[in-house]
């Protein structure tokens, strides 16, 4: 058996099976082997029903049967009862005074049952047991495939991520069969041996055996560490190769005089913060260097990223290409994730540039604009797409702002020297490539984000970018007051908001969903929906104020209209989902109520509340939770005390499970990879090893000859990222 063999050529797979595996991205033996267990369970504490004795604390796994309720013989009190059966025997379970319990479970359900064994010999039962539903039964010790060597530790079995049609057990057994068929014999480790040795990581064959059928917990741990390292290592090689490619390309190199910049920034109605100054200086230094810049500008909402973008765009738009003597200018493309944001950037840029003879274009899916208009030099005007494209192509429009519409093939530039990308997570670098498609030179890249990212994640997914932090808020901003609102505290909150509305302010209300879900889920999850909550607030709470709604299922035109109405203060209270675009700027909105706050990561909550810190009035954030758990409230309290978003992101990473980390989904990391980034040492090791490897072998063709297996892995990684 070879790693590249199709699973179907060795195992009988019916269509349902094949489909299910495909959903998990598994068609080959290799992909199966890399479908790693999500966790392990210890069968050491599982007892067989046949062996249960009176008075013992039992934990058994089995199937439920004969569930029913009846009245007790003498007392007439209700009793719920049934049986649990595990293959060795069955035993009765009884709950007293809890007749509804029998109705909560169904016959045939797989369960874990824990409780005290009572009754008399021959009539044993488990009294008032705790019952936990299971997707499948664990592999028990009598299972033939689970070779019990009698060693105390030999009780770990893996639990795999399942999908409808494939069970965890199937994965386990099939992987073991692959081992038996000798797949390991032909496997060559893609990671160089010296790298593994330096960090004491098990080599591939050992690691596969250890991760799929560990004899000891420490073996499983070591194997997981190896695969985590492997994943980060591949990403870091890709980062290093990207960086090498950028460094090898020619770019636009130009110098800007400090006076020239000062003439632009001195007109701002504010002084730049130190971190804005530093950011601008770093970027201008990159412009005058030999390699294209690749930089990430990270700063909370309101930290002034747009001012940095505008100033550096000014430097570009007022520089001449070195191929022209006395005419022409370099160009800037500024890409935003949504139409609303693209328009907002367009308007901000008009503010920054209106005194200059510099034209600005806007291109989105729903139309094009240009500033200034020929008729009224103070205003923008609508123009045709064809006209705009023509002026971009001949270089007449130096600054062009837009959505994804910017990367369509038809958009061509004359001298694209600078690409600014807002909130695109990992993919800013790809967009630069697409934008620069027909240009011989590599434009400089500034990727901007308000998403607070922990250092390890940034090092991994932005590994090829230099990072600049805007970690300082402009002077004069009032720090936000954040309150955690528990059950029964809503009224005070509404009274506060009412007084704010009376004083002329506006409010956001964020809800976890759009529509009222079906009854059962609504009560189970108690999630407020945008539509229902808006109706309730209008009818019962804020009759005298105008309530509007905004959510992701509205068309761009509807969204625009609502945002405009909110910004014109025709709407007082905007009820929205959390997808409301980051960075939408309505300075008069100074209150934000976040319903179901416990469902969000802290860094996401931080980003949501960032929407209300734009103005000069005191901002407030109310994080509303129905949860009575102290743990939840304590976690939310960090919101009130953390100094900035980065602190909260680290908090999320360590305490909440990295899978829920904001921005994690876009990162393309697996669950194990996300686990890995909790470990700074591991990430740094993988990074420096990858950089070393690429430094010694910078030519891509050379690299793929020297490391064919690594190259194969990188191709797979590239494909999976492309699929998103
Ligand atoms: P970001 O894009 O980081 O969210 P913006 O660049 O949109 O932030 O700035 C937010 C607001 O703060 C804007 O109204 C801008 O004019 C203003 N601003 C930017 N820099 C400063 C500064 N140094 N001092 C005072 N106000 C500033
Ligand atoms: Mg912004």
XYZ file of C-alpha atoms and ligand atoms in Angstrom:
752
model
C 0.000 0.000 0.000
C 1.267 3.444 -0.977
C 0.377 6.757 0.635
C -0.929 8.142 -2.650
C -3.311 5.193 -3.251
C -7.010 5.941 -3.376
C -8.735 4.608 -0.286
C -11.364 3.066 -2.540
C -8.737 0.793 -4.103
C -8.120 -0.921 -0.760
C -11.411 -0.689 1.091
C -14.967 -1.365 0.120
C -16.591 2.062 0.295
C -20.222 2.518 -0.596
C -21.353 5.788 -2.140
C -22.506 7.302 1.150
C -19.138 6.535 2.659
C -17.271 8.052 -0.249
C -19.339 11.217 -0.129
C -18.866 11.566 3.593
C -15.114 11.137 3.278
C -15.009 13.622 0.469
C -16.707 16.182 2.687
C -13.801 15.774 5.064
C -11.370 16.129 2.161
C -10.241 12.492 2.337
C -9.755 10.395 -0.796
C -6.254 8.974 -0.466
C -4.543 6.828 2.141
C -2.312 9.750 3.015
C -5.275 12.027 3.659
C -6.774 9.389 5.927
C -3.530 9.113 7.893
C -3.493 12.891 8.302
C -7.066 12.909 9.610
C -5.827 13.120 13.169
C -7.817 12.242 16.278
C -9.445 15.228 17.927
C -8.851 13.786 21.400
C -8.401 10.579 23.350
C -10.500 8.749 25.847
C -9.299 6.400 28.478
C -11.046 3.054 28.584
C -9.300 2.293 31.887
C -12.264 3.571 33.846
C -14.920 1.804 31.790
C -16.569 -1.086 33.560
C -18.520 -3.866 31.957
C -22.114 -4.146 33.095
C -21.648 -7.854 33.821
C -18.965 -7.039 36.365
C -20.927 -4.470 38.386
C -21.284 -5.082 42.122
C -23.615 -3.694 44.708
C -22.418 -0.491 46.360
C -19.872 0.435 43.667
C -19.749 3.640 41.646
C -20.438 2.548 38.107
C -19.440 4.179 34.813
C -20.759 2.158 31.893
C -21.183 2.790 28.187
C -24.094 1.237 26.372
C -27.462 1.529 24.661
C -30.727 2.499 26.337
C -33.839 0.325 26.136
C -37.323 -0.115 27.618
C -37.629 3.452 28.901
C -40.877 4.143 30.714
C -42.442 5.880 33.698
C -44.632 4.353 36.386
C -45.875 5.032 39.914
C -44.051 3.489 42.874
C -45.791 0.510 44.403
C -46.596 1.973 47.828
C -45.864 5.697 47.807
C -47.365 6.233 44.319
C -44.451 8.543 43.580
C -43.406 8.713 39.932
C -40.441 6.628 38.804
C -38.676 6.695 35.469
C -36.823 3.558 34.497
C -35.121 1.692 31.714
C -32.100 -0.466 30.926
C -28.585 0.124 29.759
C -26.890 -2.671 27.841
C -23.233 -2.917 26.816
C -22.854 -6.313 25.174
C -21.810 -8.067 28.346
C -25.138 -7.696 30.154
C -27.880 -5.199 30.893
C -28.731 -3.424 34.108
C -31.751 -1.457 35.189
C -31.541 2.289 35.754
C -34.079 4.147 37.867
C -34.778 7.789 38.571
C -37.048 8.657 41.450
C -39.317 11.699 41.354
C -38.034 12.719 37.938
C -40.571 11.136 35.571
C -39.623 13.514 32.723
C -36.153 11.980 32.486
C -37.480 8.949 30.652
C -38.953 11.275 28.054
C -35.683 13.132 27.508
C -33.997 10.020 26.134
C -35.037 7.470 23.556
C -34.579 3.733 23.320
C -31.510 2.865 21.300
C -29.538 5.961 22.278
C -25.800 5.511 22.984
C -25.032 6.815 26.435
C -22.525 7.034 29.218
C -24.213 6.222 32.527
C -22.704 7.009 35.915
C -24.207 6.313 39.334
C -24.292 4.082 42.387
C -25.208 0.404 42.057
C -27.929 -0.587 44.558
C -30.657 -3.197 44.956
C -30.228 -6.812 45.852
C -28.253 -9.631 44.227
C -29.923 -10.538 40.955
C -31.978 -7.337 41.085
C -29.257 -4.713 40.847
C -29.998 -1.293 39.479
C -28.281 2.091 39.152
C -30.103 4.766 41.106
C -30.552 8.324 39.823
C -27.713 8.025 37.322
C -26.190 10.842 35.326
C -26.677 10.171 31.646
C -24.644 11.638 28.822
C -25.557 11.154 25.168
C -22.816 9.838 22.878
C -22.483 9.800 19.110
C -21.049 6.313 19.227
C -19.778 3.850 21.779
C -16.111 3.835 22.627
C -13.991 0.996 21.348
C -14.143 -1.387 24.253
C -11.413 -3.580 25.541
C -12.942 -6.792 24.325
C -12.946 -5.438 20.780
C -10.701 -7.767 18.841
C -8.850 -4.988 17.111
C -8.044 -3.265 20.348
C -5.247 -5.518 21.433
C -5.216 -5.556 25.168
C -1.710 -6.249 26.296
C -2.706 -5.994 29.901
C -0.447 -3.022 30.478
C -2.024 -0.427 32.682
C -1.545 2.367 30.179
C -2.891 0.479 27.209
C -6.343 1.970 27.454
C -6.217 5.108 25.362
C -8.338 5.165 22.289
C -8.619 7.976 19.783
C -11.763 9.935 19.004
C -11.945 11.365 15.477
C -13.963 14.176 14.028
C -16.921 12.495 12.359
C -19.349 13.398 9.654
C -22.675 11.801 8.818
C -21.766 8.443 7.300
C -18.358 7.845 8.881
C -17.892 7.039 12.533
C -14.915 7.618 14.742
C -14.581 3.855 15.100
C -14.355 3.444 11.335
C -11.438 5.842 11.192
C -9.642 4.004 13.928
C -10.071 0.569 12.409
C -9.250 1.675 8.876
C -6.091 3.464 9.937
C -4.959 0.331 11.788
C -5.660 -1.747 8.679
C -3.526 0.637 6.638
C -0.732 0.080 9.131
C -1.196 -3.697 8.769
C -1.077 -3.398 4.990
C 2.378 -1.903 5.345
C 1.726 1.706 4.383
C 4.331 2.883 6.854
C 7.167 0.984 5.146
C 7.171 3.267 2.138
C 6.668 6.536 3.964
C 9.425 9.116 3.781
C 9.354 12.020 6.181
C 9.012 15.372 4.378
C 10.646 17.193 7.287
C 14.452 17.062 7.212
C 15.848 14.824 9.940
C 18.142 17.447 11.450
C 15.134 19.705 11.998
C 13.229 16.959 13.831
C 16.272 16.112 15.906
C 16.797 19.684 17.013
C 13.361 19.803 18.632
C 13.174 16.182 19.664
C 10.175 15.512 17.446
C 9.254 11.938 16.458
C 9.729 11.102 12.803
C 6.724 10.497 10.591
C 6.217 6.710 10.981
C 6.544 6.775 14.729
C 4.392 9.867 14.984
C 1.585 8.289 12.933
C 1.528 5.184 15.115
C 1.692 7.273 18.272
C -1.073 9.612 17.252
C -3.511 6.946 15.986
C -2.901 4.215 18.523
C -0.875 5.505 21.413
C 0.346 3.239 24.161
C 0.998 6.171 26.442
C -0.495 9.642 26.755
C 2.993 11.132 26.446
C 3.481 9.423 23.074
C 0.243 10.900 21.772
C 1.349 14.279 23.071
C 4.744 14.072 21.345
C 3.106 13.029 18.085
C 0.609 15.886 18.225
C 3.439 18.307 18.768
C 5.167 16.974 15.682
C 2.111 17.385 13.467
C 1.446 20.841 14.872
C 5.029 21.789 14.098
C 4.668 20.303 10.630
C 1.620 22.427 9.804
C 3.174 25.668 11.004
C 6.459 24.737 9.298
C 4.763 24.425 5.888
C 3.027 27.775 6.266
C 6.301 29.358 7.292
C 8.088 27.905 4.271
C 5.405 29.407 2.098
C 5.806 32.751 3.864
C 9.573 32.637 3.390
C 9.174 31.749 -0.281
C 6.662 34.554 -0.805
C 9.050 36.952 0.828
C 11.923 35.737 -1.346
C 9.779 36.188 -4.468
C 8.812 39.719 -3.446
C 12.431 40.563 -2.738
C 13.496 39.223 -6.114
C 10.968 41.347 -8.014
C 11.668 44.905 -9.114
C 9.533 47.590 -7.570
C 8.995 51.334 -7.677
C 11.630 53.072 -5.593
C 11.173 56.753 -4.828
C 12.076 59.301 -2.173
C 9.747 61.825 -0.582
C 11.002 65.015 1.067
C 9.885 65.510 4.698
C 8.657 69.071 3.888
C 6.469 67.699 1.168
C 4.780 65.326 3.614
C 4.540 68.008 6.299
C 2.709 70.278 3.862
C 0.055 67.580 3.601
C -0.237 66.541 7.251
C -0.116 70.064 8.676
C -3.554 70.677 7.185
C -5.087 67.894 9.303
C -7.436 69.199 12.009
C -5.354 67.189 14.515
C -1.743 66.295 15.222
C -0.611 62.804 14.392
C -0.012 60.411 17.257
C 3.525 59.151 17.742
C 2.599 55.746 16.415
C 1.026 57.271 13.298
C 4.242 59.252 12.769
C 6.359 56.135 13.166
C 4.149 54.165 10.794
C 4.401 56.850 8.105
C 8.180 57.056 8.502
C 8.553 53.270 8.200
C 6.415 53.143 5.094
C 8.224 56.030 3.381
C 11.536 54.326 4.164
C 10.247 51.181 2.452
C 9.195 53.230 -0.604
C 12.759 54.396 -1.066
C 14.236 50.908 -0.669
C 15.007 48.286 -3.296
C 12.367 45.733 -2.353
C 8.609 46.027 -2.442
C 7.182 46.669 0.997
C 4.982 44.014 2.628
C 3.610 45.542 5.785
C 0.723 44.940 8.135
C -0.684 47.951 9.962
C -2.590 46.785 13.009
C -4.609 49.165 15.156
C -7.891 49.325 17.006
C -10.829 50.957 15.295
C -10.325 54.716 15.595
C -6.558 54.550 16.009
C -6.169 56.507 12.767
C -5.165 54.002 10.097
C -6.902 55.961 7.333
C -4.751 59.020 8.051
C -1.658 56.856 7.598
C -3.079 55.412 4.386
C -3.922 58.884 3.033
C -0.530 60.392 3.858
C 1.419 57.557 2.269
C -0.953 57.494 -0.724
C -0.203 61.206 -1.122
C 3.529 60.436 -1.253
C 2.889 57.945 -4.055
C 0.397 60.007 -6.069
C 2.774 62.974 -6.114
C 5.814 60.963 -7.216
C 6.852 60.508 -10.811
C 7.679 57.175 -12.368
C 11.436 57.046 -13.036
C 10.680 56.209 -16.649
C 9.085 59.614 -17.284
C 10.941 62.920 -17.170
C 8.466 65.657 -16.503
C 4.990 64.201 -16.423
C 2.952 61.347 -14.993
C 2.539 59.970 -11.515
C 2.552 56.716 -9.616
C -0.763 55.105 -8.724
C -2.448 53.799 -5.595
C -5.142 51.114 -5.354
C -7.042 50.985 -2.074
C -9.253 47.951 -1.616
C -12.000 47.593 0.992
C -13.982 44.471 1.898
C -17.426 46.010 1.359
C -19.139 48.665 -0.668
C -20.077 50.721 2.383
C -16.470 50.851 3.507
C -15.157 51.609 0.031
C -17.532 54.579 -0.166
C -16.535 55.721 3.279
C -12.836 55.612 2.379
C -13.634 57.503 -0.820
C -15.330 60.218 1.225
C -12.484 60.375 3.769
C -9.958 60.644 0.946
C -11.923 63.507 -0.589
C -11.632 65.269 2.792
C -7.887 64.698 2.819
C -7.272 65.589 -0.857
C -9.889 68.151 -1.866
C -7.388 71.053 -1.906
C -5.071 69.252 -4.323
C -5.179 68.658 -8.076
C -5.313 64.881 -7.473
C -8.173 62.875 -8.905
C -9.716 60.024 -6.955
C -11.774 57.202 -8.460
C -14.244 54.812 -6.855
C -15.095 51.461 -8.369
C -17.637 49.058 -6.886
C -20.071 46.459 -8.137
C -22.866 48.994 -8.276
C -21.106 51.823 -10.073
C -18.194 54.217 -10.423
C -17.483 57.752 -9.193
C -14.748 60.306 -9.651
C -13.608 63.296 -7.629
C -13.649 66.119 -8.491
C -16.541 66.625 -10.828
C -15.838 68.897 -13.802
C -19.000 70.854 -13.120
C -18.555 71.266 -9.378
C -14.922 70.908 -8.258
C -16.047 70.447 -4.641
C -18.090 67.323 -5.320
C -17.666 63.833 -6.708
C -19.614 62.737 -9.752
C -20.912 59.480 -11.206
C -19.052 58.281 -14.268
C -19.236 55.230 -16.470
C -17.097 52.232 -15.739
C -15.540 52.381 -19.197
C -14.531 56.012 -18.692
C -13.040 55.307 -15.276
C -11.102 52.284 -16.558
C -9.704 54.374 -19.385
C -8.397 57.041 -17.010
C -6.949 54.447 -14.680
C -5.212 52.741 -17.563
C -3.661 55.908 -18.937
C -2.604 56.960 -15.450
C -4.714 60.127 -15.218
C -6.398 58.962 -12.015
C -3.670 58.324 -9.456
C -5.800 57.098 -6.564
C -8.455 54.475 -7.052
C -10.550 53.085 -4.240
C -12.839 50.088 -4.544
C -14.109 46.692 -3.554
C -13.151 43.352 -5.091
C -14.267 44.955 -8.358
C -10.724 46.351 -8.405
C -9.167 43.016 -9.209
C -11.248 42.235 -12.272
C -9.151 41.590 -15.334
C -10.478 44.675 -17.083
C -8.908 47.004 -14.512
C -5.465 47.989 -15.741
C -3.061 50.516 -14.308
C -0.261 52.513 -15.838
C 2.077 52.668 -12.845
C 0.569 50.831 -9.907
C 3.096 51.401 -7.134
C 1.091 51.006 -3.928
C -1.679 48.653 -2.869
C -3.572 49.299 0.348
C -5.814 46.507 1.557
C -8.280 46.913 4.391
C -9.382 43.966 6.538
C -8.510 41.080 4.268
C -6.735 38.865 6.763
C -4.288 36.461 5.269
C -5.096 37.191 1.681
C -3.785 40.694 1.230
C -0.681 39.272 -0.387
C -2.689 37.350 -2.985
C -4.645 40.434 -3.887
C -1.473 42.341 -4.520
C -0.464 39.640 -6.982
C -3.794 39.880 -8.769
C -3.737 43.659 -8.888
C -0.219 43.715 -10.222
C -1.034 41.124 -12.849
C 0.087 42.940 -15.969
C 2.615 45.143 -14.334
C 6.242 44.169 -14.502
C 6.895 45.746 -11.124
C 5.740 44.565 -7.745
C 3.697 47.251 -5.960
C 4.273 48.044 -2.295
C 1.672 46.486 -0.015
C 0.080 47.905 3.106
C -2.435 45.535 4.684
C -4.519 47.162 7.411
C -6.547 45.484 10.104
C -8.433 46.364 13.255
C -8.603 42.698 14.224
C -6.475 42.234 17.288
C -4.332 39.206 16.547
C -2.176 37.397 19.081
C 1.511 37.535 18.274
C 1.813 33.840 17.427
C -1.081 33.948 14.975
C 0.310 37.067 13.323
C 3.740 35.423 13.046
C 2.094 32.448 11.385
C -0.475 33.829 8.992
C 1.285 37.134 8.356
C 4.749 35.621 8.639
C 6.024 37.314 5.493
C 4.829 40.770 6.496
C 6.539 43.363 8.660
C 4.205 44.478 11.393
C 3.499 48.025 12.594
C 1.194 48.585 15.549
C -0.891 51.688 16.120
C -1.151 51.009 19.827
C -2.048 54.511 20.909
C -5.385 56.276 20.627
C -5.561 59.900 19.454
C -5.535 62.354 22.349
C -8.839 63.603 23.709
C -10.776 60.392 23.156
C -12.910 59.407 26.100
C -12.235 55.816 27.153
C -15.307 53.664 26.713
C -17.320 52.651 29.768
C -18.189 48.950 29.520
C -20.851 47.315 31.686
C -21.758 43.646 31.978
C -25.545 43.335 32.141
C -26.841 40.128 33.748
C -30.375 38.752 33.995
C -32.707 41.323 35.556
C -30.452 44.315 34.956
C -31.856 45.318 31.578
C -34.123 48.064 32.872
C -31.312 50.216 34.228
C -29.544 49.821 30.930
C -32.594 50.922 28.949
C -33.066 53.915 31.253
C -29.478 54.933 30.646
C -29.824 54.566 26.894
C -33.075 56.533 26.997
C -31.307 59.457 28.649
C -28.592 59.279 25.987
C -31.177 59.277 23.203
C -32.889 62.236 24.866
C -29.563 64.063 24.800
C -29.472 63.505 21.022
C -27.175 60.470 20.837
C -27.777 57.236 18.885
C -27.459 53.547 19.717
C -26.468 50.249 18.152
C -28.058 47.007 19.324
C -26.189 43.886 18.187
C -28.080 40.570 18.066
C -26.685 37.124 17.373
C -29.099 36.277 14.536
C -31.301 37.667 11.810
C -34.631 35.820 12.017
C -36.573 34.235 14.797
C -35.414 30.637 14.588
C -37.809 27.751 15.085
C -39.383 27.580 18.522
C -37.317 24.759 19.991
C -33.968 26.270 19.151
C -35.045 29.728 20.201
C -35.836 28.563 23.681
C -32.852 26.266 23.884
C -30.376 28.926 22.819
C -32.307 32.018 23.845
C -30.807 34.008 21.063
C -32.317 37.308 20.229
C -32.910 37.942 16.569
C -32.522 41.266 14.816
C -36.060 41.364 13.473
C -37.841 40.287 16.651
C -35.679 42.434 18.879
C -36.194 45.504 16.700
C -39.952 44.972 16.809
C -39.875 44.493 20.574
C -37.747 47.570 21.232
C -39.972 49.711 19.025
C -43.193 48.470 20.597
C -42.297 47.996 24.265
C -39.189 50.000 25.079
C -38.478 52.945 22.828
C -41.863 53.875 21.338
C -40.827 57.495 20.951
C -37.677 56.729 18.916
C -37.021 55.427 15.417
C -35.714 51.840 15.263
C -34.000 50.490 12.103
C -32.452 47.153 11.158
C -29.290 46.095 9.314
C -28.101 42.584 8.518
C -26.103 40.576 6.032
C -29.088 39.345 4.030
C -30.078 42.829 2.894
C -28.942 43.979 -0.551
C -26.046 46.456 -0.738
C -28.519 49.178 -1.736
C -30.763 48.471 1.263
C -27.762 48.422 3.566
C -26.515 51.691 2.141
C -29.870 53.365 2.623
C -30.124 52.220 6.240
C -26.564 53.305 6.994
C -27.254 56.673 5.417
C -30.464 57.102 7.412
C -28.582 56.201 10.569
C -25.793 58.560 9.737
C -28.331 61.353 8.945
C -29.963 60.616 12.307
C -33.251 59.575 10.749
C -32.803 56.372 12.762
C -32.039 56.532 16.489
C -31.549 52.867 17.254
C -29.933 50.513 14.768
C -30.512 46.830 15.480
C -27.949 44.764 13.581
C -26.082 41.494 13.411
C -22.414 41.362 14.225
C -21.619 41.373 10.515
C -22.220 45.118 10.419
C -19.109 46.358 8.748
C -16.211 47.126 10.993
C -15.236 50.734 10.786
C -18.557 52.202 9.712
C -18.321 55.681 11.105
C -21.256 57.396 12.803
C -19.703 59.659 15.465
C -23.049 60.460 17.077
C -23.687 56.789 17.902
C -22.154 56.500 21.337
C -23.974 53.521 22.835
C -23.791 49.892 21.906
C -25.836 47.090 23.416
C -24.496 43.620 22.592
C -27.034 40.852 23.205
C -25.775 37.321 23.849
C -22.321 38.703 24.610
C -21.099 35.365 25.982
C -21.264 33.970 22.469
C -18.557 36.269 21.169
C -14.826 36.190 21.695
C -13.462 39.078 23.736
C -11.561 40.470 20.803
C -14.689 40.448 18.687
C -16.621 42.231 21.432
C -13.811 44.728 21.571
C -14.070 45.288 17.871
C -17.838 45.683 18.034
C -17.631 48.312 20.751
C -14.974 50.107 18.708
C -17.845 51.427 16.617
C -18.938 53.854 19.291
C -15.621 55.485 20.124
C -15.520 57.808 17.154
C -17.037 60.935 18.617
C -16.280 63.384 21.388
C -19.136 62.245 23.638
C -18.690 59.643 26.362
C -19.143 56.185 24.779
C -20.856 53.227 26.505
C -20.904 49.521 25.818
C -23.405 47.122 27.409
C -22.488 43.459 27.143
C -25.730 41.629 27.876
C -25.665 38.012 28.972
C -28.364 35.653 30.201
C -25.687 33.404 31.580
C -25.613 32.942 35.329
C -22.221 31.272 35.278
C -19.495 33.107 37.203
C -16.927 31.937 34.695
C -18.757 33.650 31.836
C -19.175 36.868 33.775
C -15.517 36.824 34.825
C -14.421 36.356 31.239
C -16.563 39.291 30.132
C -15.193 41.433 32.941
C -11.813 41.393 31.196
C -13.479 43.702 28.666
C -13.765 46.396 31.268
C -10.148 46.132 32.403
C -8.010 45.252 29.358
C -5.824 48.042 28.025
C -6.211 47.194 24.338
C -7.412 44.671 21.818
C -4.158 42.742 21.764
C -4.479 41.876 25.436
C -8.002 40.553 24.786
C -6.870 38.518 21.802
C -4.228 36.782 23.928
C -6.924 36.168 26.509
C -9.155 34.551 23.864
C -6.322 32.390 22.626
C -5.413 31.043 26.056
C -8.810 30.725 27.685
C -11.453 30.317 25.109
C -10.104 27.801 22.674
C -8.314 29.056 19.634
C -10.991 27.809 17.253
C -13.185 30.625 18.397
C -10.498 33.223 18.032
C -11.632 36.081 15.872
C -9.955 35.884 12.508
C -9.043 32.238 13.065
C -11.396 30.891 10.405
C -9.787 33.039 7.753
C -6.362 31.810 8.748
C -6.799 28.421 7.065
C -5.282 26.631 10.051
C -6.556 23.239 11.186
C -7.690 22.645 14.759
C -4.276 21.254 15.571
C -2.561 24.204 13.933
C -4.687 26.554 16.017
C -3.649 24.581 19.099
C -0.047 25.000 18.002
C -0.178 28.755 17.990
C -0.729 28.756 21.723
C 2.911 27.822 21.831
C 5.170 30.749 20.949
C 8.356 28.650 21.105
C 7.003 26.149 18.614
C 5.904 28.872 16.202
C 9.247 30.651 16.431
C 11.139 27.402 15.924
C 9.100 26.463 12.860
C 9.575 29.958 11.489
C 13.319 30.121 11.900
C 13.783 26.589 10.494
C 11.636 27.455 7.478
C 13.510 30.688 6.876
C 16.823 28.856 7.141
C 15.711 26.255 4.618
C 14.553 28.861 2.097
C 17.662 30.991 2.617
C 19.850 28.002 1.747
C 17.662 27.165 -1.234
C 16.055 30.402 -2.474
C 15.340 29.336 -6.054
C 11.884 27.676 -6.225
C 12.911 25.186 -8.953
C 15.961 24.245 -6.954
C 13.840 23.858 -3.841
C 11.364 21.497 -5.444
C 14.240 19.317 -6.727
C 15.909 19.200 -3.330
C 12.710 18.798 -1.303
C 10.170 17.053 -3.540
C 8.036 15.811 -0.657
C 7.937 19.185 1.026
C 6.987 20.737 -2.286
C 4.172 18.229 -2.686
C 2.868 19.177 0.764
C 3.076 22.876 -0.038
C 1.057 22.349 -3.198
C -1.646 20.584 -1.198
C -1.654 23.442 1.283
C -1.899 25.987 -1.514
C -4.897 24.152 -2.955
C -6.741 23.958 0.324
C -6.220 27.663 0.934
C -7.374 28.434 -2.549
C -10.615 26.581 -1.944
C -11.803 28.987 0.765
P -9.253 53.717 11.734
O -9.256 53.587 10.248
O -7.988 53.233 12.375
O -10.457 53.131 12.388
P -9.524 56.517 11.159
O -8.288 56.789 10.399
O -10.794 56.352 10.404
O -9.304 55.266 12.112
O -9.672 57.652 12.261
C -10.793 57.744 13.090
C -11.135 59.196 13.353
O -10.101 59.806 14.103
C -11.273 60.013 12.082
O -12.350 60.879 12.247
C -9.953 60.771 11.985
O -10.132 62.009 11.360
C -9.582 60.934 13.442
N -8.147 60.954 13.691
C -7.193 60.212 13.048
N -5.987 60.460 13.573
C -6.167 61.343 14.587
C -5.291 61.989 15.521
N -3.974 61.763 15.520
N -5.847 62.820 16.426
C -7.174 63.056 16.441
N -8.052 62.501 15.582
C -7.555 61.639 14.670
Mg -10.623 52.383 9.046
